[in-house]
Amino acid sequence: NYVDDETPLYYRDWGEVFTSLGLIEVDVVRGDRDTARTFRVTD
């Protein structure tokens, strides 16, 4: 899985992507191979 032709998906800064959309991170669950993040709309 790639973001574009050169950047693998796992190098993406998802925090920056979602905060630029006006969302804030409210929960993080880290697994052995992945991380699940929950965001919500800022007030």
PDB file of C-alpha atoms in Angstrom:
ATOM      1  CA  ASN A   1       0.000   0.000   0.000  1.00  0.00           C
ATOM      2  CA  TYR A   2       1.402   3.350  -1.057  1.00  0.00           C
ATOM      3  CA  VAL A   3       0.327   6.956  -0.525  1.00  0.00           C
ATOM      4  CA  ASP A   4       1.835   7.766  -3.915  1.00  0.00           C
ATOM      5  CA  ASP A   5       4.307   6.020  -6.216  1.00  0.00           C
ATOM      6  CA  GLU A   6       7.245   6.556  -3.837  1.00  0.00           C
ATOM      7  CA  THR A   7       5.861   6.879  -0.294  1.00  0.00           C
ATOM      8  CA  PRO A   8       4.701   3.753   1.564  1.00  0.00           C
ATOM      9  CA  LEU A   9       1.447   4.196   3.509  1.00  0.00           C
ATOM     10  CA  TYR A  10       3.119   3.624   6.875  1.00  0.00           C
ATOM     11  CA  TYR A  11       5.305   6.721   6.414  1.00  0.00           C
ATOM     12  CA  ARG A  12       2.273   8.977   6.256  1.00  0.00           C
ATOM     13  CA  ASP A  13       1.857  11.432   9.152  1.00  0.00           C
ATOM     14  CA  TRP A  14      -1.824  10.722   9.805  1.00  0.00           C
ATOM     15  CA  GLY A  15      -1.888  13.096  12.776  1.00  0.00           C
ATOM     16  CA  GLU A  16      -1.029  15.969  10.448  1.00  0.00           C
ATOM     17  CA  VAL A  17      -3.551  14.790   7.860  1.00  0.00           C
ATOM     18  CA  PHE A  18      -6.461  14.665  10.306  1.00  0.00           C
ATOM     19  CA  THR A  19      -5.563  17.775  12.325  1.00  0.00           C
ATOM     20  CA  SER A  20      -5.376  19.744   9.081  1.00  0.00           C
ATOM     21  CA  LEU A  21      -9.032  18.718   8.593  1.00  0.00           C
ATOM     22  CA  GLY A  22      -9.990  20.191  11.979  1.00  0.00           C
ATOM     23  CA  LEU A  23      -9.971  16.933  13.948  1.00  0.00           C
ATOM     24  CA  ILE A  24      -8.210  16.121  17.230  1.00  0.00           C
ATOM     25  CA  GLU A  25      -6.911  12.736  18.340  1.00  0.00           C
ATOM     26  CA  VAL A  26      -8.819  11.426  21.364  1.00  0.00           C
ATOM     27  CA  ASP A  27      -7.605   7.816  21.657  1.00  0.00           C
ATOM     28  CA  VAL A  28      -4.739   5.600  20.510  1.00  0.00           C
ATOM     29  CA  VAL A  29      -4.537   1.807  20.683  1.00  0.00           C
ATOM     30  CA  ARG A  30      -1.134   0.438  19.717  1.00  0.00           C
ATOM     31  CA  GLY A  31      -0.910  -3.147  18.502  1.00  0.00           C
ATOM     32  CA  ASP A  32       2.058  -5.305  17.574  1.00  0.00           C
ATOM     33  CA  ARG A  33       1.887  -4.333  13.901  1.00  0.00           C
ATOM     34  CA  ASP A  34      -0.485  -1.381  13.706  1.00  0.00           C
ATOM     35  CA  THR A  35      -2.023   1.538  15.545  1.00  0.00           C
ATOM     36  CA  ALA A  36      -5.708   2.469  15.720  1.00  0.00           C
ATOM     37  CA  ARG A  37      -6.455   6.145  16.315  1.00  0.00           C
ATOM     38  CA  THR A  38      -9.778   7.832  17.085  1.00  0.00           C
ATOM     39  CA  PHE A  39     -10.359  11.456  16.092  1.00  0.00           C
ATOM     40  CA  ARG A  40     -13.217  13.877  16.716  1.00  0.00           C
ATOM     41  CA  VAL A  41     -14.246  17.274  15.430  1.00  0.00           C
ATOM     42  CA  THR A  42     -12.780  20.166  17.414  1.00  0.00           C
ATOM     43  CA  ASP A  43     -15.171  22.490  19.203  1.00  0.00           C
TER      44      ASP A  43
END
